[in-house]
Tab-separated table of C-alpha atoms in Angstrom:
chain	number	residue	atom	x	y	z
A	1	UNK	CA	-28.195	51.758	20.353
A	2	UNK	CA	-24.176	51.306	21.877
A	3	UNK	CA	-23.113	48.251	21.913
A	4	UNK	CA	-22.793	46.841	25.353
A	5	UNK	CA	-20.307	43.628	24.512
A	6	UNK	CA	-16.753	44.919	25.728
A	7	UNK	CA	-14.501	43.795	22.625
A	8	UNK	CA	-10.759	42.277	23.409
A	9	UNK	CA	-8.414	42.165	20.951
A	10	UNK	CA	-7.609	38.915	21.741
A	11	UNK	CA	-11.580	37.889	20.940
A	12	UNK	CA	-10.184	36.442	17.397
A	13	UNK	CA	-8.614	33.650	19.623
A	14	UNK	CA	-12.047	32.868	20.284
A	15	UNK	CA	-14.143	32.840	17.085
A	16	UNK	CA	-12.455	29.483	15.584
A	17	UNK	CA	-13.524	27.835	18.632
A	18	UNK	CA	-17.056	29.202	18.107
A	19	UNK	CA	-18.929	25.638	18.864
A	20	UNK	CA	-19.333	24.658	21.722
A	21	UNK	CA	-17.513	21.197	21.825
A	22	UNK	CA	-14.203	22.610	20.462
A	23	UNK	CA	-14.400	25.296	23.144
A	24	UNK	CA	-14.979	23.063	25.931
A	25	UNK	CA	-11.996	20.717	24.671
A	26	UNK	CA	-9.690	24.207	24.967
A	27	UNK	CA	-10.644	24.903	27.847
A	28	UNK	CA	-10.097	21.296	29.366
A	29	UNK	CA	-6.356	21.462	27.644
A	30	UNK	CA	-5.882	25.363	29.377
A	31	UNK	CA	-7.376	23.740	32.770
A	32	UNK	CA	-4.572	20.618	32.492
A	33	UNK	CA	-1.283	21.926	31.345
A	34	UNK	CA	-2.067	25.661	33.745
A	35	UNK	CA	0.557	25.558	36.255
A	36	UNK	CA	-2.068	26.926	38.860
A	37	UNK	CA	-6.042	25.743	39.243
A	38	UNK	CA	-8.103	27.120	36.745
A	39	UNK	CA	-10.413	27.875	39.763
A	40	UNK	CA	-7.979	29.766	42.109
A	41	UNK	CA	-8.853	33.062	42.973
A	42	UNK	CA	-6.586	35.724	41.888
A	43	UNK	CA	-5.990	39.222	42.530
A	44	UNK	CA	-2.277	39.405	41.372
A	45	UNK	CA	-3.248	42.007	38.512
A	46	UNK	CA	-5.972	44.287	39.183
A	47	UNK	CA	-7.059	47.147	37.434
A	48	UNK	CA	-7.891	49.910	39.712
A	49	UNK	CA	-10.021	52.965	38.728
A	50	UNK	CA	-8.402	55.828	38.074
A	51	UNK	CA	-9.190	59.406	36.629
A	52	UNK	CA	-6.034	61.976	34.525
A	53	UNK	CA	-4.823	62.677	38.226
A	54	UNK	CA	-4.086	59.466	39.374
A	55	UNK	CA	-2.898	57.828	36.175
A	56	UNK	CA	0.694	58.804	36.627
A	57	UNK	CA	0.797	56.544	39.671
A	58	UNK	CA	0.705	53.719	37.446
A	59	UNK	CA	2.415	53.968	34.575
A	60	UNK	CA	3.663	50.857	32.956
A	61	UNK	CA	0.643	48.892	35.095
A	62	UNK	CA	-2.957	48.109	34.585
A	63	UNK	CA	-5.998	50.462	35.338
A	64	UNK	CA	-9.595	51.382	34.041
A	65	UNK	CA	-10.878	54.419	33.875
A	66	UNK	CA	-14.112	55.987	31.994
A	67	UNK	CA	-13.259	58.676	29.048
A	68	UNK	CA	-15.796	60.414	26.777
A	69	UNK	CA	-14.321	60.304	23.357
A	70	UNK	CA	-13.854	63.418	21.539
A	71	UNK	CA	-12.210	61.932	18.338
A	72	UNK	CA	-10.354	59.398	16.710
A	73	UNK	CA	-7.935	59.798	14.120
A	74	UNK	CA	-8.378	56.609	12.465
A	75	UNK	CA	-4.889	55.277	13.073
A	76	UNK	CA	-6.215	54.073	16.643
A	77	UNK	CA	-5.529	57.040	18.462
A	78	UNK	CA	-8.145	58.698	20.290
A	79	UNK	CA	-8.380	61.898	22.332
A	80	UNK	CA	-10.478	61.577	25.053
A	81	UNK	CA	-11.722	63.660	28.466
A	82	UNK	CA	-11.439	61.790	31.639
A	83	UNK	CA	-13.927	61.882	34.414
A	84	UNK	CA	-11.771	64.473	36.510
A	85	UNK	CA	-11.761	66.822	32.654
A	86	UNK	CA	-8.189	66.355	31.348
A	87	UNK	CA	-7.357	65.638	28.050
A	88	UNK	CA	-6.005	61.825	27.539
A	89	UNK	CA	-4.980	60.198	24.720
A	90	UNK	CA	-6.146	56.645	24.051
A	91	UNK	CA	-4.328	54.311	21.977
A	92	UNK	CA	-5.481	50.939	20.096
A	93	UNK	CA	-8.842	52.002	20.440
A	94	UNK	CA	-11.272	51.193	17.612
A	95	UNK	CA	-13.734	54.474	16.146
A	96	UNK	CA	-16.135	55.595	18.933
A	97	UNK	CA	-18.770	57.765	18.143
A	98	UNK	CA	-17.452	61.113	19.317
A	99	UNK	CA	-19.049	62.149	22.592
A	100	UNK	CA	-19.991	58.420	24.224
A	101	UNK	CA	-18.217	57.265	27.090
A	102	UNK	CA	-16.210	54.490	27.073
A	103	UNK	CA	-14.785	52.290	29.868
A	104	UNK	CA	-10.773	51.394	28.645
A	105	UNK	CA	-9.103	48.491	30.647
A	106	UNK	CA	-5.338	48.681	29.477
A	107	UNK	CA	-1.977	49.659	30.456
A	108	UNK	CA	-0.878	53.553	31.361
A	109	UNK	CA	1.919	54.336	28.801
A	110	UNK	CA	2.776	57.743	30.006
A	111	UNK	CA	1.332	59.924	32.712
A	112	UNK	CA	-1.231	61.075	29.658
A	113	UNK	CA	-1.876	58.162	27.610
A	114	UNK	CA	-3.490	54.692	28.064
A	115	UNK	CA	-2.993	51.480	25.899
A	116	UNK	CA	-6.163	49.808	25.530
A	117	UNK	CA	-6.920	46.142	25.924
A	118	UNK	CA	-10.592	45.795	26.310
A	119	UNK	CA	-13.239	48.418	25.888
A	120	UNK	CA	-16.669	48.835	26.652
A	121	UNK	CA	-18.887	51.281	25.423
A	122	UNK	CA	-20.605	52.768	27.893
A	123	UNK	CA	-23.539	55.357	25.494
A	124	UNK	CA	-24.330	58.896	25.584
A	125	UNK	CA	-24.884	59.198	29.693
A	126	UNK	CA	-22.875	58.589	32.360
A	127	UNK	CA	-22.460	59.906	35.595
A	128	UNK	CA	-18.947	61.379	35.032
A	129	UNK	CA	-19.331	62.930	38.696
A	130	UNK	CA	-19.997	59.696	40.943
A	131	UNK	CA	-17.419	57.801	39.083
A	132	UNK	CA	-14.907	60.549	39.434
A	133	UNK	CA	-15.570	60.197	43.659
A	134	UNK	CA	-14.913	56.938	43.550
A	135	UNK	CA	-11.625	56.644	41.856
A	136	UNK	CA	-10.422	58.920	44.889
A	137	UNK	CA	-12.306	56.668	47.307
A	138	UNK	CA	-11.150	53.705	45.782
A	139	UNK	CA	-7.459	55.409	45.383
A	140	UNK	CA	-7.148	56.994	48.730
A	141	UNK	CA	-9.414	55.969	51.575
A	142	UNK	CA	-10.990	52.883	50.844
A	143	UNK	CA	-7.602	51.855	48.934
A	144	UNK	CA	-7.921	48.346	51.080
A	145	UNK	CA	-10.778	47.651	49.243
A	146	UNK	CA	-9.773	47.617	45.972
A	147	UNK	CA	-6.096	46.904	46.036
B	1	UNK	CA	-8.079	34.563	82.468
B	2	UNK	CA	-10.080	31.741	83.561
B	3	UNK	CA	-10.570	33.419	86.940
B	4	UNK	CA	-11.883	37.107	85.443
B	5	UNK	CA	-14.448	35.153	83.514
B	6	UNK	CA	-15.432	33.457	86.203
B	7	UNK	CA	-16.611	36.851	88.118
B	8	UNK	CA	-18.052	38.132	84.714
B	9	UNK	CA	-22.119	38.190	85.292
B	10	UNK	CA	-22.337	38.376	81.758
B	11	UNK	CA	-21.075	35.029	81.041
B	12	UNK	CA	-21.990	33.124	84.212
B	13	UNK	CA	-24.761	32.208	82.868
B	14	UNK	CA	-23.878	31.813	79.527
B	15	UNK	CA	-22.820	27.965	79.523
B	16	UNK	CA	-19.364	25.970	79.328
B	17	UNK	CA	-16.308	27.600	79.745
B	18	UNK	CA	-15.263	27.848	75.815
B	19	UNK	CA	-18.016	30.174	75.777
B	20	UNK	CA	-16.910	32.064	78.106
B	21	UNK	CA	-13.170	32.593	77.314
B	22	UNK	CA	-14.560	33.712	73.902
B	23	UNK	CA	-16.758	36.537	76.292
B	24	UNK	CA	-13.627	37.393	77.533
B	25	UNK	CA	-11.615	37.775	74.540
B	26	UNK	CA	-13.966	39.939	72.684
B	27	UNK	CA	-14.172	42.214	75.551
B	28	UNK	CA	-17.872	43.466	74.974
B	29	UNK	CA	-20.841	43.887	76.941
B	30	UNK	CA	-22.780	41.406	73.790
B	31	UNK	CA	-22.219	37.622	74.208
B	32	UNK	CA	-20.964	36.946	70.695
B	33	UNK	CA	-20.416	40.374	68.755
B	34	UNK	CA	-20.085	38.876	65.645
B	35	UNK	CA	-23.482	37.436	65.928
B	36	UNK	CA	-25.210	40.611	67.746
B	37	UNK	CA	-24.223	42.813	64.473
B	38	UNK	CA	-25.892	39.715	62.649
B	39	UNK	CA	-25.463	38.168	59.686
B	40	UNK	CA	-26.348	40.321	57.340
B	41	UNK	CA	-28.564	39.896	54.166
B	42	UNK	CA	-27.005	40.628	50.671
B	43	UNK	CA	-23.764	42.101	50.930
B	44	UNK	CA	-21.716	44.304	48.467
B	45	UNK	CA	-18.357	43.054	48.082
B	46	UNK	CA	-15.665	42.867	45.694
B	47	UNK	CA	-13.152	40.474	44.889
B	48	UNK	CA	-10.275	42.082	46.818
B	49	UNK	CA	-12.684	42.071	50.003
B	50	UNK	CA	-13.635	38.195	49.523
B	51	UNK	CA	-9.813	36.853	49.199
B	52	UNK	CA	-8.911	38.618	52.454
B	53	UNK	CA	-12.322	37.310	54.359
B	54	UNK	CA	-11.117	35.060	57.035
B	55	UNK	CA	-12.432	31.076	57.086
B	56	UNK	CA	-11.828	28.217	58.998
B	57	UNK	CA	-11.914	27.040	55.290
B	58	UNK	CA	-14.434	24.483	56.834
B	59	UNK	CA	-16.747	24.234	54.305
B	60	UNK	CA	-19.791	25.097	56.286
B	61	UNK	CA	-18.320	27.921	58.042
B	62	UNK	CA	-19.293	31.348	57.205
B	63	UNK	CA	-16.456	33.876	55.620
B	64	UNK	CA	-16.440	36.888	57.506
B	65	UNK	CA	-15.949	40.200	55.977
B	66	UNK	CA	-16.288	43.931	57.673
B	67	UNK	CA	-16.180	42.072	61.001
B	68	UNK	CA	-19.364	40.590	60.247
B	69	UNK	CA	-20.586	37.077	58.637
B	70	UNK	CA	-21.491	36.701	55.306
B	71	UNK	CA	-23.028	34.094	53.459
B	72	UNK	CA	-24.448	35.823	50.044
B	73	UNK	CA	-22.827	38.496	48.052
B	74	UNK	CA	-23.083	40.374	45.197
B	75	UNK	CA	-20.957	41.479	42.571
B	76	UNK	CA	-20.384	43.757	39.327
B	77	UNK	CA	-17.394	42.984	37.458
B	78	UNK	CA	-16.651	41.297	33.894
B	79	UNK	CA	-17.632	37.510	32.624
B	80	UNK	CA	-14.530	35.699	31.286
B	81	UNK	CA	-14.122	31.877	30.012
B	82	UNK	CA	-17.419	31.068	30.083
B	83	UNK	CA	-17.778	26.897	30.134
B	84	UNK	CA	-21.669	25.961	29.549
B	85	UNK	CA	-21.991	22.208	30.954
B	86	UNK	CA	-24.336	19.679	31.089
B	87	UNK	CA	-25.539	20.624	34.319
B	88	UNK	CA	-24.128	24.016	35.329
B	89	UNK	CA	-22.289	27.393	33.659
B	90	UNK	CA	-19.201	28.407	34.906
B	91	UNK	CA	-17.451	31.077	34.387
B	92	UNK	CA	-14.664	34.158	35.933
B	93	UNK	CA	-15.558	37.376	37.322
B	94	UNK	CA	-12.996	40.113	37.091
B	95	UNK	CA	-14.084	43.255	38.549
B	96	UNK	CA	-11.233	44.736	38.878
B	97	UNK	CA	-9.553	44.087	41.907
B	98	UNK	CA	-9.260	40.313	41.292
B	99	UNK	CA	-10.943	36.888	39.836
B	100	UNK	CA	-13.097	34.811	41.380
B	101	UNK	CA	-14.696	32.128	39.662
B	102	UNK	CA	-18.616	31.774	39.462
B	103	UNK	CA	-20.682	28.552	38.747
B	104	UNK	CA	-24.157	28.401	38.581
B	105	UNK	CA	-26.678	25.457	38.541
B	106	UNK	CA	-28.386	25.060	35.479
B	107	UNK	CA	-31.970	23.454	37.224
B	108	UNK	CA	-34.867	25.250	35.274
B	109	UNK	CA	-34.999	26.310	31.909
B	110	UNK	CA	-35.214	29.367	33.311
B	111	UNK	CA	-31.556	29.223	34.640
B	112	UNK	CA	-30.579	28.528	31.184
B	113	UNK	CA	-32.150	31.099	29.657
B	114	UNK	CA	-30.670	33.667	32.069
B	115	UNK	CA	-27.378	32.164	31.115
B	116	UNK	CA	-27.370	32.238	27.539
B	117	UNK	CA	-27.254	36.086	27.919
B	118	UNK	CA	-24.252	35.573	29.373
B	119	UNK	CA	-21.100	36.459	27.535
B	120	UNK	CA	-17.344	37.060	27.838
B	121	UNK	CA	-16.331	40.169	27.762
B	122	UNK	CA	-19.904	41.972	29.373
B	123	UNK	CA	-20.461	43.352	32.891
B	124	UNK	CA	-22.851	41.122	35.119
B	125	UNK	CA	-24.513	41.618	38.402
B	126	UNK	CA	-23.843	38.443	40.440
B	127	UNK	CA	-25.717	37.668	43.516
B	128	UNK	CA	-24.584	34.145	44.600
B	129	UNK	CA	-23.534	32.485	47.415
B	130	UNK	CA	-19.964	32.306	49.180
B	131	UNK	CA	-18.244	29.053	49.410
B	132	UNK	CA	-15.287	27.434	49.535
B	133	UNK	CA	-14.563	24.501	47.799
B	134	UNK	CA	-11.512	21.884	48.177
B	135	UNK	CA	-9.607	25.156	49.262
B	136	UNK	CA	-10.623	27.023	46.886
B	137	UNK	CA	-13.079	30.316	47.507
B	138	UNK	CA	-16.134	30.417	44.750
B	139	UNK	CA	-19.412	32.012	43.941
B	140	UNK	CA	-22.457	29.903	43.510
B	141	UNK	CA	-24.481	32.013	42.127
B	142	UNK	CA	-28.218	32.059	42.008
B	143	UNK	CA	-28.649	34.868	39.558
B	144	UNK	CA	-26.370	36.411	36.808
B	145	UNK	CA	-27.680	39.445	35.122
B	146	UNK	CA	-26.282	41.798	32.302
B	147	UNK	CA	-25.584	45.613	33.724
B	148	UNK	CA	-27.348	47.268	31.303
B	149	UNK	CA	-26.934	51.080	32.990
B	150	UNK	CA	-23.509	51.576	33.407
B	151	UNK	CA	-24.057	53.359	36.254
B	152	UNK	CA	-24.626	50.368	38.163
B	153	UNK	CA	-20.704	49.484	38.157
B	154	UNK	CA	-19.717	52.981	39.804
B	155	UNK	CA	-23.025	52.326	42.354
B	156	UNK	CA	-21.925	48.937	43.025
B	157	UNK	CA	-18.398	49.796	44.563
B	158	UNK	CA	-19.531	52.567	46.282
B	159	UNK	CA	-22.280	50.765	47.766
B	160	UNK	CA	-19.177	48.086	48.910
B	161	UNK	CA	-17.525	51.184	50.486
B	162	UNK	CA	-20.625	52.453	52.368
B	163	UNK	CA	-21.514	48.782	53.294
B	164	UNK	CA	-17.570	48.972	54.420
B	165	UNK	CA	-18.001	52.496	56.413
B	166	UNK	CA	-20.917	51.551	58.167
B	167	UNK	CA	-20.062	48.469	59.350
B	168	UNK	CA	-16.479	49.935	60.404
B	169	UNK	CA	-18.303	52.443	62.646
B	170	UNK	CA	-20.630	49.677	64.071
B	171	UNK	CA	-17.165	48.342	65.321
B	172	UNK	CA	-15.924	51.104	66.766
B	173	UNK	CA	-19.331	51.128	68.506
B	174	UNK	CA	-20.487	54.192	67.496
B	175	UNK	CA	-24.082	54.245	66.123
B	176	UNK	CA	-24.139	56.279	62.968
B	177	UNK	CA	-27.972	57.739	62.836
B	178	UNK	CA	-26.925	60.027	59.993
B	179	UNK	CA	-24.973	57.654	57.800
B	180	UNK	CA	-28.076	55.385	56.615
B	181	UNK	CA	-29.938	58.461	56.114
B	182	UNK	CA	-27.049	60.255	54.488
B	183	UNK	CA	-23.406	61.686	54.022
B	184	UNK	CA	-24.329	63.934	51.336
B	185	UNK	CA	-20.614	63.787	49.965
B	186	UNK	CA	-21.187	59.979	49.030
B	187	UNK	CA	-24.626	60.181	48.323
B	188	UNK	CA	-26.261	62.741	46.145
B	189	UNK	CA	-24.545	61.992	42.914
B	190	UNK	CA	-25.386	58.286	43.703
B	191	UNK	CA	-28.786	58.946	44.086
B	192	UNK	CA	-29.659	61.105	41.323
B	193	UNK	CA	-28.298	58.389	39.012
B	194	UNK	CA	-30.024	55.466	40.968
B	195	UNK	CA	-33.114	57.525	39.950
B	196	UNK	CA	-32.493	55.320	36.380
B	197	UNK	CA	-31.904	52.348	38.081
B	198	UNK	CA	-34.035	49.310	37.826
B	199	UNK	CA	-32.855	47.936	41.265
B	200	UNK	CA	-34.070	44.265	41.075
B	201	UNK	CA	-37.495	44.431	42.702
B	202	UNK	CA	-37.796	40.793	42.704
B	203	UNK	CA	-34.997	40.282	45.164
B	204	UNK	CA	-36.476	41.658	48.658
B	205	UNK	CA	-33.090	40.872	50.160
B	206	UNK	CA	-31.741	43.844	48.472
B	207	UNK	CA	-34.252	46.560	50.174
B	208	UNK	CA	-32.283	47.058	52.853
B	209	UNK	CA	-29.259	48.207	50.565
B	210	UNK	CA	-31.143	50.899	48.380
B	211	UNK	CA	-31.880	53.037	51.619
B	212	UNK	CA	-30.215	55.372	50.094
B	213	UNK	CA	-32.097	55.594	47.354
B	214	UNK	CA	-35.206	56.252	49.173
B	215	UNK	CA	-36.962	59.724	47.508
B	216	UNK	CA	-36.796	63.153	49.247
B	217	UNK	CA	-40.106	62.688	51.310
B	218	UNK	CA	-39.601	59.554	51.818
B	219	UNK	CA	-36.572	60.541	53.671
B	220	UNK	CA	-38.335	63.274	55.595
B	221	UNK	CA	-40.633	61.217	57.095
B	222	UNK	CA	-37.862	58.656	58.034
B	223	UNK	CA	-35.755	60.948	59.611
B	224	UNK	CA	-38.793	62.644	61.397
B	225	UNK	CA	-40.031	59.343	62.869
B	226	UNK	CA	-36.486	58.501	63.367
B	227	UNK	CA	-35.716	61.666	65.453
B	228	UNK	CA	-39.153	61.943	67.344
B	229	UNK	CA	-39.200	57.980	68.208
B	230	UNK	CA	-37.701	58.241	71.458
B	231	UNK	CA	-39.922	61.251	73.438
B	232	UNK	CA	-43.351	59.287	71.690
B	233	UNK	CA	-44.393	56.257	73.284
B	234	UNK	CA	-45.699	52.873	71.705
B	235	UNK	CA	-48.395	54.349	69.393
B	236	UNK	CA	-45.410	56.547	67.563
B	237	UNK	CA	-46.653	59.528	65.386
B	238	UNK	CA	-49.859	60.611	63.958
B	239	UNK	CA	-50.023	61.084	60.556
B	240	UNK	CA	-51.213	64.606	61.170
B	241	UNK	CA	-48.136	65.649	62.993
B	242	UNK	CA	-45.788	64.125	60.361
B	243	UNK	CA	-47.727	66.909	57.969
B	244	UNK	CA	-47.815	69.477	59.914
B	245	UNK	CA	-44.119	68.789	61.289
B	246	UNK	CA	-43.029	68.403	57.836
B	247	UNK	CA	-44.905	71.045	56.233
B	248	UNK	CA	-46.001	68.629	53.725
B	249	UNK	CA	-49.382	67.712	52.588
B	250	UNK	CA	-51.140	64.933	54.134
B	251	UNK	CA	-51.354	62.378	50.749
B	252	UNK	CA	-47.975	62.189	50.156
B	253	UNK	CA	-47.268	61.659	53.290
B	254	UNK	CA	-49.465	58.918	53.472
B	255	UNK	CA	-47.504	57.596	49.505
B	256	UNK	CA	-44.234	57.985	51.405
B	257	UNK	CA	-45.304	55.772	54.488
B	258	UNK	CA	-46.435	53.223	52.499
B	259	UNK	CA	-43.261	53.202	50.107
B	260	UNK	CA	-41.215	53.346	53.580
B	261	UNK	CA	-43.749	50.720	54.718
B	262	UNK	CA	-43.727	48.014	51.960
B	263	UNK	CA	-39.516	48.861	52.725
B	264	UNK	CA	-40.377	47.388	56.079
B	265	UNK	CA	-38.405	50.418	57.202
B	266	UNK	CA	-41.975	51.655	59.253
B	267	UNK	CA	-44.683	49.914	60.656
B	268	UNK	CA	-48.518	51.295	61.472
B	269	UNK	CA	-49.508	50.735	65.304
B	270	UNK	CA	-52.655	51.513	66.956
B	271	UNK	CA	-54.659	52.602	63.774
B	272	UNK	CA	-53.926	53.477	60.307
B	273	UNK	CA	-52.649	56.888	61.126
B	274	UNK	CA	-49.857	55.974	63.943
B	275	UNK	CA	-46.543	54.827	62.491
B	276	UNK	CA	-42.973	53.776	63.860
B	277	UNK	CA	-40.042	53.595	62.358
B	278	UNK	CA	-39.223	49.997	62.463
């Protein structure tokens, strides 16, 4: 059974404010010192889809993109095969078992490597093919949509 | 201006003169086009697509997006800073291309119970309603559910680009008769993983969206009604030609017209063996 909770590495923050009242008074001190409403809408840093072809278009920014791990070395580097079949190497992400896919939200280091920020684990099937189409839509045609 | 519309047939009749001017302005044969492409059910959106809707920011004015208005949405993106109060849970969507933030009205236990499922960090399927508040655009949504097929997030946007293409080519006036049915391209790989999907059956509001999800015969016998509608008159097609037309035999013709019917994408007529496309 994957797991289907996306894990941030940030999710530590989190667990000393694991009741309920202490997390409701953090949020109330984020919601008055933020310069900005806590409400406003914001789509200042997206992370748009992208497969091994259209990663080098953002390097240095934020993207997602669905890999299928082929192995980890244990030092939080994992090779992985995107959607479009290139080889990618994924860093800061914890041991996958080998051959699940795995959505990675993080920042593109080089034109073949992603830092990873928040991962989900997406299980043994996944329609590599659809997703593929729609990180060209979503990059090329329909770019309005997304970005 | 003033003097054109007042020669215009179309709007002589149509009251007052703001109505008119707005005639005018629009340039089309259809009173109000905005209204004549009609507001539509449940639309696929994303974030990016809702921050660039234009609003009076009245509050009870509708947003429009894709030239249309649009009252209730859905979503598929991430859950962040989830804030469980007395009477409602609120919480941020990120799919993506931007944040919105979500509340929803915690009425029945049921609502509750929904919510408690709910986590930072997991996908969701939001359906909800579009409003903006003190300025600010928000989701009020009336149901929140965990994506449990991962699929559903790659279906989701490229439903929001169909939803996007189609109503593009509505503007342009052309009618697409092929593009509900199909543009293989976009479709097949979306439809042989919808085949997984548990679309929510409880929500009839989303029928109209999983057209393309329809099954191969079911298809048939839509685009054969759809292409023989006009030379048949009022009692449409016998349920003897669709088999024969079709080459298919007669039950599962019968299965696929009452799939297609409980749709409300065909209707019977006369008897139990005429059928429209509706």
């Amino acid at each position: 059974m994957p797991l289907y909770v996306a894990h941030t590495r940030s999710s530590k923050f989190f667990h000393f404010s694991g009741d309920l009242v202490s997390r409701k008074i953090v949020a109330g001190i984020l919601q008055i010192f933020s310069p900005l409403p806590f409400q406003a809408m914001d789509t200042s840093n997206p992370a748009p889809f992208v497969n091994a072809q259209i990663l080098p278009n953002y390097v240095g920014r934020k993207v997602r993109l669905v890999v299928q791990v082929n192995r980890s070395d244990g030092g939080g580097v994992t090779t992985a095969t995107s959607t479009d079949d290139h080889q990618l190497t994924i860093k800061e992400l914890p041991p996958v078992p080998p051959m699940n896919y795995v959505e990675v939200i993080g920042i593109a280091e080089t034109d073949q490597s992603v830092n990873a920020e928040i991962w989900t684990d997406f299980g043994t099937t996944f329609d590599t093919k659809s997703y593929n189409q729609l990180c060209q839509l979503a990059n090329g045609e329909f770019r309005s949509l997304f970005l | 201006m003033f003097s054109s519309s007042q020669f215009d047939p179309n709007s002589a009749f149509s009251g007052g003169g703001f109505m008119s001017t707005q005639t005018t302005q629009l340039n089309d044969s259809s009173p109000s086009p905005a209204k004549s492409r009609g507001t539509q059910g449940l639309v696929p959106v994303t974030v990016k697509q809702i921050s660039e809707a234009s609003h009076s920011g009245d509050e009870k004015s509708n947003f429009i997006i894709n030239g249309a208005d649009v009252t209730n949405v859905t979503l598929v993106g991430m859950v962040f800073e989830k804030a469980v109060r007395n009477t409602d849970v609120g919480f941020i969507l990120d799919d993506g291309t931007g944040r919105i933030k979500c509340r929803r009205w915690v009425n029945e236990p049921f609502d509750s119970n929904e919510m408690e499922e709910i986590l930072d960090g997991i996908y969701v399927r939001v359906y909800g309603h579009l409003k903006s508040f003190e300025g600010v655009r928000q989701l009020v949504a009336f149901s929140v559910r965990r994506v449990t097929n991962f699929d559903e997030i790659s279906f989701h946007f490229i439903d929001c680009i169909h939803n996007n293409l189609q109503s593009r080519l509505k503007g342009e006036g052309i009618t697409p008769p092929h593009l509900t049915s199909s543009d293989s391209s976009l479709n097949t790989p979306v439809k042989n993983a919808s085949n997984e999907y548990q679309l929510p059956s409880s929500n009839p509001l989303y029928a109209q969206y999983s057209m393309d999800v329809v099954k191969d015969c079911d298809k048939l016998v839509l685009d054969y009604l759809q292409q023989h509608s006009d030379m048949s008159d009022e009692r449409g097609i016998h349920v003897d030609e669709l088999s024969r037309g079709l080459k298919l035999p007669l039950d599962k013709i019968m299965l696929s017209l009452k799939t297609l019917g409980d749709d409300g994408l065909v209707y019977s007529t006369i008897d139990d063996f005429h059928y429209k496309q509706a």
